[in-house]
CSV table of C-alpha atoms in Angstrom, one decimal:
chain,number,residue,atom,x,y,z
A,1,MET,CA,33.8,42.8,-0.3
A,2,LYS,CA,32.1,40.3,-2.6
A,3,PRO,CA,33.7,39.5,-6.0
A,4,PRO,CA,32.1,41.1,-9.0
A,5,LEU,CA,29.8,39.0,-11.2
A,6,MET,CA,32.2,38.8,-14.1
A,7,GLY,CA,34.9,37.8,-11.6
A,8,LYS,CA,33.0,34.6,-10.8
A,9,ILE,CA,32.4,33.9,-14.5
A,10,ARG,CA,36.0,34.7,-15.7
A,11,GLY,CA,37.7,33.4,-12.6
A,12,TYR,CA,39.6,35.2,-9.8
A,13,VAL,CA,42.5,34.4,-7.5
A,14,LYS,CA,43.7,35.3,-4.1
A,15,ILE,CA,47.4,36.4,-4.2
A,16,GLN,CA,50.1,37.4,-1.8
A,17,ILE,CA,52.5,40.2,-2.8
A,18,ARG,CA,55.9,40.5,-1.0
A,19,GLY,CA,58.4,43.3,-1.4
A,20,GLN,CA,59.7,46.6,-0.2
A,21,HIS,CA,57.4,48.6,-2.5
A,22,THR,CA,54.0,46.9,-2.2
A,23,GLU,CA,52.3,50.3,-1.8
A,24,GLN,CA,53.9,51.6,-5.0
A,25,LEU,CA,52.6,48.4,-6.8
A,26,LEU,CA,49.1,48.9,-5.5
A,27,ASN,CA,49.1,52.5,-6.7
A,28,HIS,CA,50.2,51.3,-10.2
A,29,LEU,CA,47.3,48.9,-10.3
A,30,LEU,CA,44.7,51.5,-9.3
A,31,ALA,CA,46.1,53.9,-11.9
A,32,LYS,CA,45.7,51.3,-14.6
A,33,ARG,CA,42.1,50.6,-13.3
A,34,ILE,CA,42.9,47.0,-12.5
A,35,ALA,CA,40.1,45.7,-10.2
A,36,ILE,CA,41.4,44.5,-6.9
A,37,TRP,CA,39.5,43.9,-3.6
A,38,ASP,CA,39.9,42.7,0.0
A,39,VAL,CA,43.4,44.2,0.2
A,40,ARG,CA,44.9,43.3,3.5
A,41,ARG,CA,48.4,43.8,5.0
A,42,THR,CA,49.3,40.5,6.6
A,43,GLU,CA,52.9,41.3,7.6
A,44,ASP,CA,55.5,44.1,7.0
A,45,HIS,CA,56.1,44.4,3.3
A,46,GLN,CA,53.4,41.8,2.6
A,47,VAL,CA,49.8,42.2,1.4
A,48,SER,CA,47.0,39.8,0.2
A,49,LEU,CA,44.3,40.7,-2.3
A,50,PHE,CA,41.9,39.3,-4.8
A,51,ILE,CA,42.2,39.9,-8.6
A,52,ILE,CA,40.5,38.7,-11.8
A,53,VAL,CA,42.5,36.1,-13.7
A,54,PRO,CA,43.0,38.2,-16.9
A,55,ASP,CA,44.3,41.1,-14.8
A,56,PHE,CA,46.6,38.7,-12.9
A,57,PHE,CA,48.6,38.1,-16.1
A,58,ARG,CA,49.0,41.9,-16.5
A,59,LEU,CA,51.0,42.1,-13.2
A,60,ARG,CA,54.4,41.1,-14.6
A,61,PRO,CA,55.6,44.6,-15.7
A,62,PHE,CA,54.5,46.1,-12.4
A,63,LEU,CA,56.3,43.4,-10.5
A,64,LYS,CA,59.5,44.1,-12.4
A,65,LYS,CA,59.2,47.8,-11.9
A,66,THR,CA,58.7,47.5,-8.1
A,67,GLY,CA,60.8,44.4,-7.4
A,68,CYS,CA,57.9,42.6,-5.8
A,69,ARG,CA,57.0,38.9,-5.9
A,70,VAL,CA,53.6,37.3,-6.1
A,71,HIS,CA,52.3,33.9,-4.8
A,72,VAL,CA,48.8,32.5,-5.6
A,73,LEU,CA,47.0,31.4,-2.4
A,74,ALA,CA,43.6,30.3,-3.8
A,75,ARG,CA,41.6,30.0,-7.1
A,76,HIS,CA,37.9,30.6,-7.5
A,77,GLY,CA,35.3,30.9,-10.2
A,78,LEU,CA,33.9,29.0,-13.2
A,79,PRO,CA,37.1,28.2,-15.1
A,80,PHE,CA,38.6,26.4,-12.1
A,81,SER,CA,35.3,24.6,-11.3
A,82,ILE,CA,35.2,23.3,-14.8
A,83,GLY,CA,38.8,22.2,-14.5
A,84,GLN,CA,38.0,20.3,-11.3
A,85,VAL,CA,35.1,18.6,-13.0
A,86,ARG,CA,37.3,17.6,-15.9
A,87,ARG,CA,39.9,16.0,-13.5
A,88,ARG,CA,37.0,14.1,-11.8
A,89,SER,CA,35.3,13.0,-15.0
A,90,PHE,CA,35.0,9.4,-13.7
A,91,PHE,CA,33.1,10.6,-10.6
A,92,VAL,CA,30.8,12.9,-12.6
A,93,THR,CA,30.1,10.2,-15.1
A,94,GLY,CA,29.2,7.7,-12.3
A,95,ALA,CA,26.9,10.3,-10.7
A,96,PHE,CA,25.2,10.9,-14.1
A,97,LEU,CA,24.8,7.2,-14.7
A,98,PHE,CA,23.4,6.7,-11.2
A,99,LEU,CA,20.8,9.5,-11.7
A,100,LEU,CA,20.0,8.1,-15.1
A,101,GLY,CA,19.5,4.7,-13.6
A,102,LEU,CA,17.2,6.0,-10.9
A,103,TYR,CA,15.2,7.8,-13.6
A,104,MET,CA,14.9,4.7,-15.7
A,105,LEU,CA,13.9,2.5,-12.8
A,106,SER,CA,11.3,5.1,-11.7
A,107,SER,CA,9.8,5.1,-15.2
A,108,LEU,CA,8.9,1.4,-15.0
A,109,VAL,CA,5.8,-0.3,-13.7
A,110,TRP,CA,7.1,-2.6,-10.8
A,111,THR,CA,3.9,-3.7,-9.1
A,112,ILE,CA,0.2,-4.0,-10.0
A,113,GLU,CA,-2.3,-4.2,-7.1
A,114,VAL,CA,-6.0,-5.2,-7.6
A,115,LYS,CA,-8.5,-4.0,-5.0
A,116,GLY,CA,-12.2,-4.6,-4.4
A,117,ASN,CA,-12.6,-7.9,-6.4
A,118,GLU,CA,-14.4,-10.8,-4.8
A,119,SER,CA,-16.1,-12.9,-7.5
A,120,ILE,CA,-13.8,-11.7,-10.3
A,121,SER,CA,-10.4,-13.4,-9.8
A,122,THR,CA,-7.2,-11.4,-9.6
A,123,GLU,CA,-5.7,-13.5,-12.4
A,124,GLN,CA,-8.6,-12.5,-14.7
A,125,VAL,CA,-8.1,-8.8,-13.9
A,126,LEU,CA,-4.3,-9.0,-14.5
A,127,ALA,CA,-4.9,-10.9,-17.8
A,128,ALA,CA,-7.2,-8.1,-19.0
A,129,ALA,CA,-4.7,-5.5,-17.8
A,130,HIS,CA,-1.9,-7.2,-19.7
A,131,GLU,CA,-3.9,-7.0,-22.9
A,132,GLU,CA,-4.1,-3.2,-22.4
A,133,GLY,CA,-0.3,-3.0,-21.8
A,134,ILE,CA,-0.4,-3.0,-18.0
A,135,TYR,CA,2.2,-5.4,-16.7
A,136,PRO,CA,5.5,-5.4,-14.7
A,137,PHE,CA,8.5,-3.7,-16.3
A,138,GLN,CA,6.4,-1.8,-18.8
A,139,TRP,CA,7.5,1.8,-19.4
A,140,THR,CA,5.0,4.2,-17.8
A,141,PHE,CA,5.2,6.6,-20.7
A,142,ARG,CA,3.9,3.9,-23.0
A,143,LEU,CA,0.7,3.5,-20.9
A,144,LYS,CA,-2.5,5.0,-22.1
A,145,GLU,CA,-4.3,7.7,-20.1
A,146,THR,CA,-5.9,6.3,-16.9
A,147,GLU,CA,-9.4,7.2,-18.0
A,148,GLU,CA,-8.9,5.3,-21.3
A,149,LEU,CA,-7.5,2.3,-19.4
A,150,SER,CA,-10.4,2.3,-17.0
A,151,LYS,CA,-13.0,2.2,-19.8
A,152,ALA,CA,-11.1,-0.6,-21.6
A,153,LEU,CA,-10.9,-2.8,-18.5
A,154,HIS,CA,-14.5,-2.2,-17.7
A,155,ALA,CA,-15.4,-3.4,-21.2
A,156,LYS,CA,-13.3,-6.6,-20.8
A,157,LEU,CA,-14.6,-7.4,-17.3
A,158,SER,CA,-18.3,-8.0,-17.8
A,159,SER,CA,-19.0,-8.7,-14.1
A,160,SER,CA,-17.8,-5.2,-13.0
A,161,SER,CA,-19.9,-2.1,-12.7
A,162,TRP,CA,-16.9,0.2,-12.5
A,163,VAL,CA,-13.2,0.0,-12.9
A,164,GLY,CA,-10.7,2.6,-11.9
A,165,VAL,CA,-7.0,2.8,-12.7
A,166,THR,CA,-4.6,5.0,-10.7
A,167,ARG,CA,-0.8,5.3,-10.8
A,168,GLN,CA,1.2,5.7,-7.6
A,169,GLY,CA,4.8,6.1,-8.5
A,170,THR,CA,6.0,2.8,-9.9
A,171,LYS,CA,2.8,1.0,-8.8
A,172,ILE,CA,-0.5,0.7,-10.7
A,173,VAL,CA,-3.6,0.2,-8.6
A,174,ILE,CA,-6.8,-1.3,-10.3
A,175,HIS,CA,-10.0,-0.7,-8.3
A,176,ILE,CA,-12.9,-3.0,-9.0
A,177,VAL,CA,-16.5,-2.4,-8.2
A,178,GLU,CA,-18.4,-5.6,-9.0
A,179,SER,CA,-22.0,-5.8,-10.2
A,180,THR,CA,-24.5,-7.0,-7.6
A,181,VAL,CA,-26.1,-10.2,-8.8
A,182,PRO,CA,-28.8,-11.9,-6.7
A,183,LYS,CA,-27.5,-15.2,-5.4
A,184,SER,CA,-29.3,-18.2,-6.9
A,185,ARG,CA,-30.8,-20.5,-4.4
A,186,LYS,CA,-29.1,-23.8,-4.0
A,187,LEU,CA,-31.4,-26.8,-4.7
A,188,ASN,CA,-31.4,-29.3,-1.9
A,189,ASN,CA,-32.4,-32.9,-2.3
A,190,PRO,CA,-34.5,-34.5,0.5
A,191,ARG,CA,-32.3,-35.8,3.3
A,192,ASN,CA,-32.2,-37.2,6.8
A,193,ILE,CA,-30.0,-36.1,9.7
A,194,VAL,CA,-28.0,-39.0,11.1
A,195,ALA,CA,-25.6,-39.4,14.0
A,196,SER,CA,-21.9,-38.5,13.1
A,197,THR,CA,-20.7,-40.7,16.0
A,198,ASP,CA,-21.8,-43.0,18.9
A,199,ALA,CA,-23.4,-40.8,21.6
A,200,VAL,CA,-26.1,-40.3,24.2
A,201,ILE,CA,-28.6,-37.6,23.1
A,202,THR,CA,-28.8,-34.6,25.4
A,203,SER,CA,-31.0,-32.3,23.3
A,204,ILE,CA,-32.8,-32.5,19.9
A,205,ILE,CA,-34.7,-29.8,18.1
A,206,ALA,CA,-36.3,-30.7,14.7
A,207,GLU,CA,-37.0,-27.6,12.5
A,208,GLU,CA,-37.9,-29.7,9.5
A,209,GLY,CA,-38.7,-33.4,9.4
A,210,LYS,CA,-39.6,-35.8,12.2
A,211,ALA,CA,-37.5,-36.5,15.3
A,212,ILE,CA,-36.9,-40.2,15.7
A,213,VAL,CA,-35.0,-40.2,19.0
A,214,LYS,CA,-35.3,-38.3,22.3
A,215,PRO,CA,-32.9,-37.1,25.0
A,216,ASN,CA,-31.0,-39.8,27.0
A,217,ASP,CA,-31.3,-42.3,24.0
A,218,ARG,CA,-28.1,-44.0,23.1
A,219,VAL,CA,-27.4,-43.8,19.3
A,220,LYS,CA,-24.9,-45.4,17.0
A,221,LYS,CA,-23.0,-43.7,14.2
A,222,GLY,CA,-25.1,-43.4,11.1
A,223,GLN,CA,-28.5,-43.9,12.9
A,224,VAL,CA,-31.3,-41.6,11.7
A,225,LEU,CA,-32.1,-38.8,14.2
A,226,ILE,CA,-34.4,-36.6,12.3
A,227,SER,CA,-36.2,-38.2,9.3
A,228,GLY,CA,-36.9,-36.3,6.1
A,229,ALA,CA,-39.5,-39.0,5.1
A,230,LEU,CA,-43.0,-37.9,6.0
A,231,GLY,CA,-46.5,-39.0,5.0
A,232,SER,CA,-47.6,-42.5,4.4
A,233,SER,CA,-46.9,-45.2,1.9
A,234,GLU,CA,-50.0,-44.1,-0.1
A,235,SER,CA,-49.0,-40.4,-0.2
A,236,PRO,CA,-45.2,-40.2,0.5
A,237,LEU,CA,-43.6,-36.9,1.2
A,238,THR,CA,-39.9,-36.1,1.6
A,239,VAL,CA,-38.3,-32.9,2.9
A,240,VAL,CA,-34.9,-31.6,3.7
A,241,ALA,CA,-34.5,-32.5,7.4
A,242,LYS,CA,-33.2,-29.6,9.5
A,243,GLY,CA,-32.5,-29.4,13.2
A,244,SER,CA,-30.0,-29.3,16.1
A,245,ILE,CA,-28.9,-32.4,17.9
A,246,ARG,CA,-26.3,-32.5,20.7
A,247,GLY,CA,-25.0,-35.5,22.5
A,248,LEU,CA,-22.4,-36.9,24.9
A,249,VAL,CA,-19.4,-38.4,23.2
A,250,TRP,CA,-16.4,-40.1,24.9
A,251,TYR,CA,-12.7,-39.6,23.9
A,252,GLU,CA,-9.7,-41.3,25.3
A,253,TYR,CA,-6.5,-39.2,25.2
A,254,SER,CA,-2.9,-40.2,25.9
A,255,ILE,CA,-1.1,-37.2,27.2
A,256,GLN,CA,2.6,-36.5,27.8
A,257,SER,CA,3.7,-33.4,29.7
A,258,PRO,CA,7.4,-32.6,30.5
A,259,LEU,CA,8.5,-31.9,34.1
A,260,VAL,CA,10.9,-29.2,32.8
A,261,SER,CA,9.3,-26.4,30.7
A,262,LYS,CA,11.4,-24.3,28.3
A,263,GLN,CA,10.6,-20.7,27.7
A,264,LYS,CA,12.2,-18.0,25.5
A,265,VAL,CA,13.2,-14.8,27.4
A,266,MET,CA,14.4,-11.6,25.7
A,267,THR,CA,17.8,-10.4,27.2
A,268,GLY,CA,17.5,-6.9,25.7
A,269,GLN,CA,20.6,-7.3,23.6
A,270,SER,CA,20.2,-6.8,19.9
A,271,VAL,CA,22.0,-5.9,16.7
A,272,GLU,CA,20.7,-4.4,13.5
A,273,LYS,CA,21.3,-5.0,9.8
A,274,SER,CA,20.2,-2.8,6.9
A,275,TYR,CA,19.6,-3.7,3.3
A,276,VAL,CA,18.5,-2.1,0.1
A,277,GLN,CA,16.1,-4.4,-1.7
A,278,LEU,CA,15.3,-4.4,-5.4
A,279,GLY,CA,12.7,-7.1,-6.3
A,280,GLU,CA,13.9,-10.3,-4.5
A,281,ARG,CA,17.5,-9.2,-4.3
A,282,ARG,CA,19.1,-7.5,-1.3
A,283,LEU,CA,22.3,-5.6,-0.9
A,284,GLN,CA,23.5,-5.3,2.7
A,285,VAL,CA,24.7,-1.8,3.7
A,286,SER,CA,25.3,-2.1,7.4
A,287,GLY,CA,25.6,-4.6,10.3
A,288,TYR,CA,28.2,-6.8,8.7
A,289,GLY,CA,29.6,-9.9,10.4
A,290,GLN,CA,28.2,-13.0,12.1
A,291,VAL,CA,25.3,-12.8,14.6
A,292,PRO,CA,26.8,-12.8,18.1
A,293,PHE,CA,23.9,-14.7,19.6
A,294,SER,CA,23.4,-18.5,19.8
A,295,HIS,CA,19.6,-18.0,20.2
A,296,TYR,CA,17.8,-15.1,18.6
A,297,GLU,CA,14.6,-13.9,16.9
A,298,VAL,CA,14.5,-11.5,13.9
A,299,LYS,CA,12.1,-8.6,13.5
A,300,THR,CA,12.0,-7.3,9.9
A,301,GLU,CA,10.8,-3.8,8.9
A,302,PHE,CA,10.2,-2.7,5.2
A,303,ASN,CA,10.1,0.9,4.1
A,304,ASP,CA,9.6,2.5,0.7
A,305,VAL,CA,12.4,4.7,-0.7
A,306,SER,CA,11.1,8.0,-1.9
A,307,VAL,CA,12.6,11.1,-3.5
A,308,GLY,CA,10.2,14.0,-3.0
A,309,MET,CA,6.8,12.8,-4.4
A,310,LEU,CA,8.4,10.0,-6.4
A,311,THR,CA,8.4,6.5,-4.9
A,312,LEU,CA,11.4,4.5,-6.2
A,313,PRO,CA,11.2,0.7,-6.9
A,314,LEU,CA,13.5,0.1,-3.9
A,315,LYS,CA,12.8,-0.9,-0.3
A,316,TRP,CA,14.9,-0.1,2.8
A,317,VAL,CA,14.9,-3.2,4.9
A,318,LYS,CA,15.9,-3.1,8.5
A,319,GLU,CA,16.4,-6.3,10.5
A,320,LYS,CA,16.5,-6.2,14.3
A,321,ILE,CA,18.1,-9.4,15.7
A,322,MET,CA,17.2,-9.8,19.3
A,323,GLU,CA,19.0,-12.2,21.7
A,324,VAL,CA,16.8,-14.7,23.5
A,325,GLN,CA,17.7,-17.1,26.3
A,326,ILE,CA,16.1,-20.5,26.8
A,327,VAL,CA,15.1,-20.7,30.4
A,328,GLU,CA,14.3,-24.1,31.9
A,329,GLU,CA,11.8,-24.2,34.8
A,330,ALA,CA,11.1,-27.3,36.8
A,331,GLN,CA,7.4,-28.2,37.4
A,332,GLU,CA,5.7,-30.3,40.0
A,333,GLN,CA,4.0,-33.5,38.7
A,334,GLN,CA,0.5,-32.1,39.4
A,335,GLU,CA,1.3,-28.8,37.6
A,336,ALA,CA,2.7,-30.7,34.6
A,337,ALA,CA,-0.5,-32.9,34.5
A,338,GLN,CA,-2.7,-29.8,34.5
A,339,ILE,CA,-0.8,-28.3,31.6
A,340,GLY,CA,-1.3,-31.5,29.6
A,341,LEU,CA,-5.0,-31.6,30.4
A,342,ARG,CA,-5.3,-28.0,29.3
A,343,HIS,CA,-3.7,-28.8,26.0
A,344,ALA,CA,-6.0,-31.7,25.5
A,345,ARG,CA,-9.1,-29.5,26.1
A,346,THR,CA,-7.8,-27.0,23.6
A,347,ASP,CA,-7.4,-29.8,21.1
A,348,ILE,CA,-11.0,-30.9,21.7
A,349,MET,CA,-12.4,-27.4,21.0
A,350,ALA,CA,-10.3,-27.1,17.8
A,351,LYS,CA,-11.5,-30.5,16.5
A,352,TYR,CA,-15.2,-30.5,17.5
A,353,GLY,CA,-16.0,-26.8,17.3
A,354,PRO,CA,-16.3,-23.9,19.7
A,355,ASN,CA,-19.7,-25.1,20.9
A,356,ALA,CA,-18.2,-28.4,22.2
A,357,ARG,CA,-18.1,-28.6,26.0
A,358,VAL,CA,-16.1,-30.9,28.2
A,359,VAL,CA,-18.5,-32.2,30.8
A,360,THR,CA,-16.3,-34.5,32.8
A,361,GLU,CA,-12.7,-35.9,32.6
A,362,LYS,CA,-11.4,-39.0,34.3
A,363,ILE,CA,-7.8,-39.9,34.7
A,364,LEU,CA,-7.5,-43.6,33.9
A,365,HIS,CA,-3.8,-43.9,34.5
A,366,GLN,CA,-0.9,-41.7,35.5
A,367,LYS,CA,2.9,-42.3,35.8
A,368,THR,CA,6.2,-40.4,35.6
A,369,GLU,CA,8.8,-41.7,33.2
A,370,ASN,CA,11.8,-40.2,31.4
A,371,GLY,CA,11.2,-36.7,32.8
A,372,LYS,CA,7.6,-36.7,31.7
A,373,VAL,CA,4.2,-37.1,33.3
A,374,LYS,CA,2.2,-39.6,31.2
A,375,LEU,CA,-1.6,-39.6,31.4
A,376,LYS,CA,-4.5,-41.6,30.0
A,377,VAL,CA,-7.6,-39.6,30.3
A,378,MET,CA,-11.3,-40.2,29.3
A,379,PHE,CA,-13.1,-37.0,28.3
A,380,GLU,CA,-16.9,-36.8,28.2
A,381,VAL,CA,-17.8,-34.1,25.7
A,382,GLU,CA,-21.1,-32.6,24.8
A,383,GLN,CA,-21.1,-31.6,21.1
A,384,SER,CA,-23.2,-31.4,17.9
A,385,ILE,CA,-23.5,-34.9,16.4
A,386,ALA,CA,-25.8,-34.0,13.4
A,387,GLU,CA,-24.7,-35.1,9.9
A,388,GLU,CA,-26.7,-34.9,6.7
A,389,GLN,CA,-27.6,-38.0,4.6
A,390,PRO,CA,-29.4,-37.8,1.3
A,391,ILE,CA,-32.6,-39.9,0.9
A,392,LEU,CA,-32.0,-42.3,-2.0
A,393,GLY,CA,-34.7,-43.2,-4.5
A,394,THR,CA,-36.3,-39.8,-4.6
A,395,SER,CA,-36.6,-37.5,-7.6
């Protein structure tokens, strides 16, 4: 049987009655209309039952009359719950302050994100937003309505065609749609195309101007390849020379390649550490102790902390620390030399553009010393050698 509603409010207890006349005591209680429930005989001359607290204090005359004794087994209801809360006031106060702190933190603007801007700088947008009261650690309830903020920012950012402001928890997102302005043409002065380095011409295509050299000609750095000066001395004409010129260029590389290569290999062993991050500060919550690996790599994962639809200004950070072993592998001299040549070719492509092409390579000298293969190599590279040079004395 469930306790009556008033029993939960006024409080009720489970008691144990012992004595030779327990049945007589129960009859007295029923005669006086004292509410009792869940009456059970636990042993001979012993019963347990539930009774409302005010009625519990009315038992004394019936106990004296029947010679029974009573023992309280459990206490239930609102009065006892309030008593427990009073005894744990420090815990309740701490919980209240924690919830209050979460509410206060979630009522602040923590981050401002600007999207869609290209010609308008982010600093300019943030400065305009600051004038309208949008800045980190601002109370969200002090902000104007998003539509009003959008109109104000649009008025301040003259290069924008539309500005939208949205709030996502503790983050403010400012969306910018910039006005489309035709790009002004850049004014180019007349110029020649000259050689950027010593080379042998392999191909030359003059789009504007006059080609001065032809394929297989050897040219020096700074020599004019396509001239922007046309016409005669009587009727001079200068243009902006344009064209494509490729030539063979020679580079000498000194290469060192170790005979023992070192590689990192994952062992499969790992440990994890977890943190709660607020701003730039972290509080570690798990994975204490020193890292048990001498060589390792760390993989970090960041997750937002949310309560329902509310995103808190906290991040849950998980670090996975993975053990690696340094494995040494011996290489033959020829294999080490090929690895060194491969690195040199990659360097050439990085320096002289993806259209550069290694035509030939010649090993001038090779020796093994101090655990390394040392090479001196001459590379013949076909690449663009065009370089612009203004024509002086023109207006």
